[in-house]
Amino acid sequence: ISIMTKYIIISIAFSILTSCGNKQTKTEAKEETPSETTVELTDAQLKNSEIKIGKIEQRNICSLLKVNGKIEVPPQNMVSVSVPMGGYLKSTKLLAGMHISKGEVIARMEDQQYIQLQQDFLTAKAHFSSIEAEYNRQKELNQSKASSDKVFQNAQTEYLSQKILIKSLAEKLKLIGVNPDNLNENTISKSINIVSPIDGFVSQVKMNIGKYATPTDVLFELVNPSDIHLTLTIFEKDLYKISIGQKIFAYNNTNPNKKYICEIILIGKDVTPERTIQVQCHFEKYDKSLISGMYMNAEVEVSTNNAFVIHNDGIVRFEGKQYVFLQTENKKFEMQEVITANNENGFTQITFADSTDIRNKTFVIQGAYTLLMKMKNMEEE
């Protein structure tokens, strides 16, 4: 055999081997890619299975809108305690977190101006008796024309001015907590008591003993938490889902199983740059464990009207997607992809990925996994 003939024979043999290898590779690739989306059962299989078929329902189904926020105290329940006339803090027993009662003495202040104010008031009262007597005397004389109108008018002016002075000094005494009706020369004091205007707790102590406080200085921050609110942050896109009077269930991360029932009382009218709105909620029952500034999670029940739903047993999960089975013929079913949403009372809201018209069509509403297992076994065969 010549060299050329040997070369031709070898080339033909190589081509045949290569062609066979390609066919085998293509066949294997075809086997690795399952394409079955339908399954057919025999009468015996259908009879012995728990498969049920029926129509997909339309019903109202509730979903949970999950939001977050924090507990806040309304401004009317927060009090900043200061001294209108200033003074030195002589004593206090307050600590942050301490409970206080309305009218309870929470601090004692000292200053010489308190003495001066009490002195001015008592002196004005002492002068008033003689001024009032002179006014009454001039009034009688003027009525009998025994004195001129000018003298009477001067007496009247001095009388009214003294009354105004006494009244203004009395109000200043009340401002620092001194009762003018109980004040006399024996009760003058260099110190005054600061009393709590509310029932609640001490939020902050901002002044130490011996320090001088001006009228603008805040000594203590008090809070009445009995009317605490939950301020939630709602995204603009979810605003249509909520309304005033709607119930919500709040909980914190430390004890997520303990739910607090709240009611939406106000919905903000301003949208932040982050496209959120503030919503105010009121707790139905006050709980002492809830503290101002505490972060909370909340769930709002939202109703979806006339959603297409199917029983949970009619949905299967396969390769990361959700499917239902459509009955195409008697005992023959086709797997179709769906997008699931809300779930309530054993039913799941679904929409079809390919916008399938499901009216007057029949689906597997129970036992869908039986069909999935049958389909997978067919592919393996």
Tab-separated table of C-alpha atoms in Angstrom:
chain	number	residue	atom	x	y	z
A	1	ILE	CA	0.000	0.000	0.000
A	2	SER	CA	1.369	3.399	-0.962
A	3	ILE	CA	1.963	6.189	1.542
A	4	MET	CA	-0.835	8.255	-0.020
A	5	THR	CA	-3.328	5.377	0.367
A	6	LYS	CA	-2.404	4.936	4.050
A	7	TYR	CA	-2.926	8.629	4.624
A	8	ILE	CA	-6.413	8.566	3.076
A	9	ILE	CA	-7.456	5.520	5.165
A	10	ILE	CA	-6.279	7.152	8.426
A	11	SER	CA	-8.147	10.418	7.607
A	12	ILE	CA	-11.402	8.583	6.928
A	13	ALA	CA	-11.116	6.615	10.178
A	14	PHE	CA	-10.464	9.774	12.197
A	15	SER	CA	-13.474	11.520	10.646
A	16	ILE	CA	-15.739	8.588	11.564
A	17	LEU	CA	-14.521	8.537	15.181
A	18	THR	CA	-14.944	12.315	15.538
A	19	SER	CA	-18.479	12.188	14.111
A	20	CYS	CA	-19.489	9.446	16.562
A	21	GLY	CA	-18.057	11.404	19.477
A	22	ASN	CA	-20.025	14.542	18.527
A	23	LYS	CA	-23.257	12.560	18.259
A	24	GLN	CA	-22.685	11.046	21.689
A	25	THR	CA	-21.963	14.466	23.216
A	26	LYS	CA	-25.094	15.962	21.656
A	27	THR	CA	-27.171	13.058	22.927
A	28	GLU	CA	-25.806	13.427	26.460
A	29	ALA	CA	-26.430	17.169	26.418
A	30	LYS	CA	-29.977	16.570	25.337
A	31	GLU	CA	-30.537	14.119	28.172
A	32	GLU	CA	-29.190	16.579	30.766
A	33	THR	CA	-31.763	19.250	29.886
A	34	PRO	CA	-35.247	18.192	31.033
A	35	SER	CA	-38.031	19.772	29.059
A	36	GLU	CA	-41.125	18.052	30.452
A	37	THR	CA	-43.709	20.379	31.997
A	38	THR	CA	-46.694	18.074	31.651
A	39	VAL	CA	-47.680	14.912	33.445
A	40	GLU	CA	-50.420	12.369	32.801
A	41	LEU	CA	-51.880	9.966	35.329
A	42	THR	CA	-53.602	6.682	34.843
A	43	ASP	CA	-57.050	6.029	36.257
A	44	ALA	CA	-55.510	3.960	39.034
A	45	GLN	CA	-52.941	6.632	39.921
A	46	LEU	CA	-55.600	9.342	40.011
A	47	LYS	CA	-57.899	7.213	42.135
A	48	ASN	CA	-55.229	6.275	44.684
A	49	SER	CA	-53.795	9.810	45.029
A	50	GLU	CA	-55.053	12.675	47.183
A	51	ILE	CA	-55.228	15.018	44.220
A	52	LYS	CA	-58.210	17.366	44.087
A	53	ILE	CA	-59.063	19.710	41.255
A	54	GLY	CA	-61.158	22.849	41.190
A	55	LYS	CA	-61.359	26.539	40.269
A	56	ILE	CA	-59.062	29.211	41.622
A	57	GLU	CA	-61.002	31.441	44.032
A	58	GLN	CA	-61.303	35.201	44.298
A	59	ARG	CA	-61.457	36.492	47.864
A	60	ASN	CA	-60.281	39.243	50.181
A	61	ILE	CA	-56.986	38.337	51.796
A	62	CYS	CA	-55.008	40.225	54.428
A	63	SER	CA	-51.302	40.872	54.292
A	64	LEU	CA	-48.940	42.322	56.872
A	65	LEU	CA	-47.215	45.621	56.194
A	66	LYS	CA	-44.080	45.589	58.350
A	67	VAL	CA	-42.773	48.981	59.503
A	68	ASN	CA	-40.649	50.378	62.322
A	69	GLY	CA	-40.558	53.407	64.578
A	70	LYS	CA	-39.929	54.468	68.150
A	71	ILE	CA	-41.806	55.413	71.291
A	72	GLU	CA	-42.182	59.121	71.962
A	73	VAL	CA	-43.878	61.262	74.582
A	74	PRO	CA	-46.119	64.115	73.355
A	75	PRO	CA	-44.888	67.637	74.236
A	76	GLN	CA	-47.686	68.204	76.752
A	77	ASN	CA	-46.401	65.265	78.795
A	78	MET	CA	-42.826	66.554	79.031
A	79	VAL	CA	-41.896	69.258	81.554
A	80	SER	CA	-38.687	71.275	81.904
A	81	VAL	CA	-38.403	72.597	85.471
A	82	SER	CA	-36.692	75.950	86.012
A	83	VAL	CA	-36.780	78.812	88.551
A	84	PRO	CA	-38.356	82.031	87.223
A	85	MET	CA	-36.214	84.246	89.463
A	86	GLY	CA	-33.067	82.092	89.539
A	87	GLY	CA	-31.200	81.091	92.680
A	88	TYR	CA	-28.822	78.553	94.201
A	89	LEU	CA	-29.816	74.881	94.328
A	90	LYS	CA	-29.692	74.066	98.031
A	91	SER	CA	-30.934	70.467	97.984
A	92	THR	CA	-32.546	67.778	95.804
A	93	LYS	CA	-32.933	64.019	95.958
A	94	LEU	CA	-33.817	63.427	92.330
A	95	LEU	CA	-32.140	60.795	90.171
A	96	ALA	CA	-32.897	59.886	86.574
A	97	GLY	CA	-35.646	57.260	86.462
A	98	MET	CA	-37.094	58.152	89.882
A	99	HIS	CA	-40.885	58.273	90.205
A	100	ILE	CA	-42.424	61.541	91.406
A	101	SER	CA	-45.937	62.633	92.353
A	102	LYS	CA	-47.694	65.862	91.488
A	103	GLY	CA	-47.117	68.478	94.233
A	104	GLU	CA	-44.125	66.626	95.690
A	105	VAL	CA	-41.154	68.796	96.749
A	106	ILE	CA	-38.325	67.916	94.340
A	107	ALA	CA	-35.791	70.667	95.186
A	108	ARG	CA	-35.074	73.635	97.469
A	109	MET	CA	-33.618	76.928	96.217
A	110	GLU	CA	-31.973	79.826	98.099
A	111	ASP	CA	-31.354	83.467	97.204
A	112	GLN	CA	-31.493	86.871	98.858
A	113	GLN	CA	-33.897	88.178	96.216
A	114	TYR	CA	-36.570	85.899	97.681
A	115	ILE	CA	-36.197	87.798	100.980
A	116	GLN	CA	-36.382	91.129	99.168
A	117	LEU	CA	-39.571	90.147	97.324
A	118	GLN	CA	-41.289	89.063	100.528
A	119	GLN	CA	-40.181	92.271	102.233
A	120	ASP	CA	-41.533	94.425	99.409
A	121	PHE	CA	-44.884	92.661	99.535
A	122	LEU	CA	-45.326	93.006	103.306
A	123	THR	CA	-44.202	96.646	103.230
A	124	ALA	CA	-46.684	97.424	100.448
A	125	LYS	CA	-49.459	95.801	102.449
A	126	ALA	CA	-48.509	97.781	105.551
A	127	HIS	CA	-48.643	101.101	103.656
A	128	PHE	CA	-51.916	100.165	102.075
A	129	SER	CA	-53.914	100.553	105.293
A	130	SER	CA	-53.004	104.220	105.700
A	131	ILE	CA	-53.385	104.931	101.972
A	132	GLU	CA	-56.821	103.300	101.948
A	133	ALA	CA	-57.895	105.291	105.007
A	134	GLU	CA	-56.761	108.553	103.412
A	135	TYR	CA	-58.587	107.673	100.193
A	136	ASN	CA	-61.858	107.019	102.047
A	137	ARG	CA	-61.488	110.285	104.018
A	138	GLN	CA	-60.887	112.372	100.884
A	139	LYS	CA	-63.781	110.663	99.186
A	140	GLU	CA	-66.185	111.748	101.935
A	141	LEU	CA	-64.800	115.295	101.983
A	142	ASN	CA	-65.102	115.583	98.212
A	143	GLN	CA	-68.713	114.446	98.303
A	144	SER	CA	-69.510	117.214	100.828
A	145	LYS	CA	-67.374	119.668	98.808
A	146	ALA	CA	-65.074	120.139	101.773
A	147	SER	CA	-62.002	119.293	99.633
A	148	SER	CA	-61.078	119.921	96.034
A	149	ASP	CA	-61.365	117.372	93.259
A	150	LYS	CA	-57.601	117.480	92.702
A	151	VAL	CA	-56.822	116.376	96.257
A	152	PHE	CA	-59.318	113.534	95.950
A	153	GLN	CA	-57.920	112.450	92.607
A	154	ASN	CA	-54.381	112.316	94.033
A	155	ALA	CA	-55.594	110.170	96.929
A	156	GLN	CA	-57.464	107.918	94.526
A	157	THR	CA	-54.418	107.500	92.259
A	158	GLU	CA	-52.173	106.572	95.161
A	159	TYR	CA	-54.782	104.119	96.438
A	160	LEU	CA	-55.157	102.355	93.071
A	161	SER	CA	-51.382	102.307	92.486
A	162	GLN	CA	-50.827	100.629	95.856
A	163	LYS	CA	-53.452	97.985	95.067
A	164	ILE	CA	-51.740	97.274	91.744
A	165	LEU	CA	-48.349	97.034	93.460
A	166	ILE	CA	-49.638	94.568	96.064
A	167	LYS	CA	-51.340	92.459	93.391
A	168	SER	CA	-48.235	92.282	91.189
A	169	LEU	CA	-45.980	91.390	94.133
A	170	ALA	CA	-48.454	88.692	95.172
A	171	GLU	CA	-48.292	87.147	91.687
A	172	LYS	CA	-44.476	87.176	91.785
A	173	LEU	CA	-44.609	85.327	95.091
A	174	LYS	CA	-46.928	82.723	93.594
A	175	LEU	CA	-44.485	82.345	90.706
A	176	ILE	CA	-41.777	81.137	93.088
A	177	GLY	CA	-44.171	79.002	95.085
A	178	VAL	CA	-44.880	81.335	98.051
A	179	ASN	CA	-48.500	81.774	99.138
A	180	PRO	CA	-49.002	85.526	99.768
A	181	ASP	CA	-52.044	84.877	102.000
A	182	ASN	CA	-49.865	82.946	104.463
A	183	LEU	CA	-46.962	85.392	104.425
A	184	ASN	CA	-46.246	87.621	107.431
A	185	GLU	CA	-43.241	89.045	109.230
A	186	ASN	CA	-42.693	85.721	111.009
A	187	THR	CA	-42.729	83.503	107.893
A	188	ILE	CA	-40.174	85.325	105.737
A	189	SER	CA	-37.723	82.743	104.355
A	190	LYS	CA	-34.537	82.838	102.300
A	191	SER	CA	-35.434	79.599	100.499
A	192	ILE	CA	-38.299	78.323	98.358
A	193	ASN	CA	-39.563	74.853	97.443
A	194	ILE	CA	-39.774	73.528	93.883
A	195	VAL	CA	-42.679	71.097	93.477
A	196	SER	CA	-43.430	68.641	90.707
A	197	PRO	CA	-46.191	69.813	88.348
A	198	ILE	CA	-46.975	66.261	87.147
A	199	ASP	CA	-47.106	62.594	88.106
A	200	GLY	CA	-44.347	60.799	86.288
A	201	PHE	CA	-40.654	60.123	86.220
A	202	VAL	CA	-37.407	62.063	86.231
A	203	SER	CA	-35.903	62.038	82.768
A	204	GLN	CA	-32.784	64.141	83.405
A	205	VAL	CA	-31.104	65.998	86.286
A	206	LYS	CA	-29.193	68.942	84.833
A	207	MET	CA	-28.063	70.895	87.918
A	208	ASN	CA	-25.915	69.984	90.909
A	209	ILE	CA	-26.276	71.257	94.479
A	210	GLY	CA	-24.648	74.635	95.138
A	211	LYS	CA	-24.763	75.789	91.527
A	212	TYR	CA	-26.513	79.030	90.616
A	213	ALA	CA	-29.397	78.682	88.175
A	214	THR	CA	-30.581	81.549	85.999
A	215	PRO	CA	-34.242	81.818	84.959
A	216	THR	CA	-33.355	80.247	81.581
A	217	ASP	CA	-31.545	77.246	83.082
A	218	VAL	CA	-33.371	73.903	83.191
A	219	LEU	CA	-32.939	72.108	86.505
A	220	PHE	CA	-34.815	68.885	85.729
A	221	GLU	CA	-36.587	67.159	82.871
A	222	LEU	CA	-39.770	65.342	83.916
A	223	VAL	CA	-41.943	63.048	81.839
A	224	ASN	CA	-45.403	61.551	82.217
A	225	PRO	CA	-45.289	58.355	80.120
A	226	SER	CA	-48.927	57.361	80.637
A	227	ASP	CA	-49.825	58.837	77.231
A	228	ILE	CA	-46.850	57.627	75.207
A	229	HIS	CA	-47.188	57.428	71.438
A	230	LEU	CA	-45.618	55.158	68.849
A	231	THR	CA	-44.262	57.138	65.913
A	232	LEU	CA	-43.991	54.937	62.821
A	233	THR	CA	-42.135	55.641	59.594
A	234	ILE	CA	-44.225	54.691	56.544
A	235	PHE	CA	-42.894	54.809	53.000
A	236	GLU	CA	-44.809	56.997	50.583
A	237	LYS	CA	-45.672	54.016	48.352
A	238	ASP	CA	-47.470	52.306	51.279
A	239	LEU	CA	-49.430	55.350	52.446
A	240	TYR	CA	-52.625	54.268	50.670
A	241	LYS	CA	-52.671	51.066	52.736
A	242	ILE	CA	-53.213	52.788	56.106
A	243	SER	CA	-55.976	54.915	57.623
A	244	ILE	CA	-56.885	56.597	60.910
A	245	GLY	CA	-58.412	54.131	63.362
A	246	GLN	CA	-56.552	51.159	61.912
A	247	LYS	CA	-55.187	48.646	64.430
A	248	ILE	CA	-51.517	47.722	64.486
A	249	PHE	CA	-49.451	45.254	66.504
A	250	ALA	CA	-46.158	46.543	67.883
A	251	TYR	CA	-43.272	44.602	69.415
A	252	ASN	CA	-39.594	45.051	70.220
A	253	ASN	CA	-36.632	42.886	69.297
A	254	THR	CA	-35.965	41.757	72.872
A	255	ASN	CA	-39.406	40.157	73.199
A	256	PRO	CA	-40.971	39.769	69.724
A	257	ASN	CA	-43.679	37.417	70.979
A	258	LYS	CA	-45.240	40.097	73.193
A	259	LYS	CA	-47.491	42.229	71.012
A	260	TYR	CA	-48.878	45.653	71.970
A	261	ILE	CA	-52.131	46.733	70.329
A	262	CYS	CA	-52.085	50.304	68.995
A	263	GLU	CA	-54.395	52.495	66.950
A	264	ILE	CA	-53.430	54.999	64.273
A	265	ILE	CA	-54.576	58.455	65.414
A	266	LEU	CA	-52.671	60.830	63.104
A	267	ILE	CA	-51.087	60.590	59.648
A	268	GLY	CA	-48.443	63.168	58.787
A	269	LYS	CA	-48.901	65.563	55.875
A	270	ASP	CA	-45.213	66.094	55.068
A	271	VAL	CA	-43.030	63.743	53.029
A	272	THR	CA	-39.363	63.628	54.018
A	273	PRO	CA	-36.512	63.622	51.463
A	274	GLU	CA	-36.340	59.850	52.044
A	275	ARG	CA	-39.985	59.642	50.825
A	276	THR	CA	-41.402	58.655	54.214
A	277	ILE	CA	-44.311	59.923	56.340
A	278	GLN	CA	-44.630	60.009	60.131
A	279	VAL	CA	-47.666	58.197	61.563
A	280	GLN	CA	-48.747	58.616	65.204
A	281	CYS	CA	-50.235	55.645	67.056
A	282	HIS	CA	-51.717	55.366	70.540
A	283	PHE	CA	-51.236	52.336	72.801
A	284	GLU	CA	-54.499	50.791	74.000
A	285	LYS	CA	-52.911	49.918	77.362
A	286	TYR	CA	-49.983	51.598	79.096
A	287	ASP	CA	-47.081	49.301	79.981
A	288	LYS	CA	-44.341	50.523	82.320
A	289	SER	CA	-41.753	48.535	80.386
A	290	LEU	CA	-42.252	50.839	77.395
A	291	ILE	CA	-39.804	53.733	77.587
A	292	SER	CA	-39.545	56.899	75.540
A	293	GLY	CA	-36.952	56.529	72.789
A	294	MET	CA	-37.321	52.720	72.551
A	295	TYR	CA	-37.282	51.394	68.974
A	296	MET	CA	-40.231	49.207	67.981
A	297	ASN	CA	-41.354	47.072	65.057
A	298	ALA	CA	-44.966	47.014	63.966
A	299	GLU	CA	-47.251	45.016	61.706
A	300	VAL	CA	-50.245	46.577	59.980
A	301	GLU	CA	-52.948	44.299	58.602
A	302	VAL	CA	-53.716	45.331	55.023
A	303	SER	CA	-56.657	43.905	53.075
A	304	THR	CA	-56.345	43.071	49.347
A	305	ASN	CA	-59.716	42.934	47.573
A	306	ASN	CA	-60.700	40.179	45.104
A	307	ALA	CA	-57.288	38.553	44.867
A	308	PHE	CA	-56.846	35.200	43.096
A	309	VAL	CA	-55.958	32.630	45.737
A	310	ILE	CA	-55.258	28.921	45.792
A	311	HIS	CA	-54.908	26.483	48.663
A	312	ASN	CA	-51.317	26.122	49.861
A	313	ASP	CA	-51.380	22.424	48.852
A	314	GLY	CA	-51.918	23.493	45.243
A	315	ILE	CA	-48.523	25.260	44.995
A	316	VAL	CA	-45.143	23.571	44.532
A	317	ARG	CA	-41.632	24.985	44.682
A	318	PHE	CA	-39.254	23.765	41.996
A	319	GLU	CA	-35.762	25.068	41.174
A	320	GLY	CA	-36.350	28.306	43.085
A	321	LYS	CA	-39.727	29.141	41.500
A	322	GLN	CA	-43.385	28.594	42.382
A	323	TYR	CA	-45.742	26.551	40.190
A	324	VAL	CA	-49.330	25.341	39.960
A	325	PHE	CA	-50.760	22.570	37.771
A	326	LEU	CA	-53.364	23.400	35.113
A	327	GLN	CA	-55.625	20.582	33.922
A	328	THR	CA	-55.324	20.573	30.122
A	329	GLU	CA	-57.151	17.288	29.471
A	330	ASN	CA	-58.730	14.521	31.496
A	331	LYS	CA	-55.980	13.156	33.792
A	332	LYS	CA	-53.376	15.389	32.061
A	333	PHE	CA	-51.810	18.415	33.788
A	334	GLU	CA	-49.368	21.186	32.831
A	335	MET	CA	-47.068	22.987	35.248
A	336	GLN	CA	-47.314	26.801	35.106
A	337	GLU	CA	-45.198	29.368	36.924
A	338	VAL	CA	-46.901	31.764	39.370
A	339	ILE	CA	-45.817	34.669	41.575
A	340	THR	CA	-46.977	34.335	45.167
A	341	ALA	CA	-47.870	37.204	47.517
A	342	ASN	CA	-49.961	37.264	50.685
A	343	ASN	CA	-50.864	34.175	52.704
A	344	GLU	CA	-53.831	33.828	55.050
A	345	ASN	CA	-55.788	30.919	56.538
A	346	GLY	CA	-54.128	28.295	54.337
A	347	PHE	CA	-54.574	30.225	51.069
A	348	THR	CA	-51.935	32.082	49.037
A	349	GLN	CA	-52.464	34.999	46.663
A	350	ILE	CA	-51.067	34.250	43.192
A	351	THR	CA	-50.539	35.925	39.833
A	352	PHE	CA	-49.377	34.115	36.710
A	353	ALA	CA	-45.960	34.927	35.290
A	354	ASP	CA	-47.291	34.843	31.704
A	355	SER	CA	-50.585	36.714	32.341
A	356	THR	CA	-52.620	33.546	31.846
A	357	ASP	CA	-56.398	33.989	31.699
A	358	ILE	CA	-57.569	31.565	34.387
A	359	ARG	CA	-61.297	32.079	34.068
A	360	ASN	CA	-63.201	28.814	33.552
A	361	LYS	CA	-59.987	26.792	33.928
A	362	THR	CA	-59.401	23.949	36.343
A	363	PHE	CA	-56.322	23.559	38.535
A	364	VAL	CA	-54.961	21.104	41.051
A	365	ILE	CA	-55.938	22.608	44.378
A	366	GLN	CA	-54.596	19.786	46.558
A	367	GLY	CA	-51.811	17.223	46.110
A	368	ALA	CA	-49.664	19.260	43.706
A	369	TYR	CA	-46.464	17.703	45.048
A	370	THR	CA	-47.719	14.269	43.966
A	371	LEU	CA	-47.740	15.512	40.367
A	372	LEU	CA	-44.322	17.101	40.770
A	373	MET	CA	-42.810	13.816	41.970
A	374	LYS	CA	-44.479	11.947	39.078
A	375	MET	CA	-43.092	14.463	36.572
A	376	LYS	CA	-39.550	14.226	37.972
A	377	ASN	CA	-39.678	10.413	37.869
A	378	MET	CA	-40.695	10.579	34.209
A	379	GLU	CA	-37.703	12.814	33.449
A	380	GLU	CA	-35.318	10.417	35.175
A	381	GLU	CA	-36.621	7.554	33.083
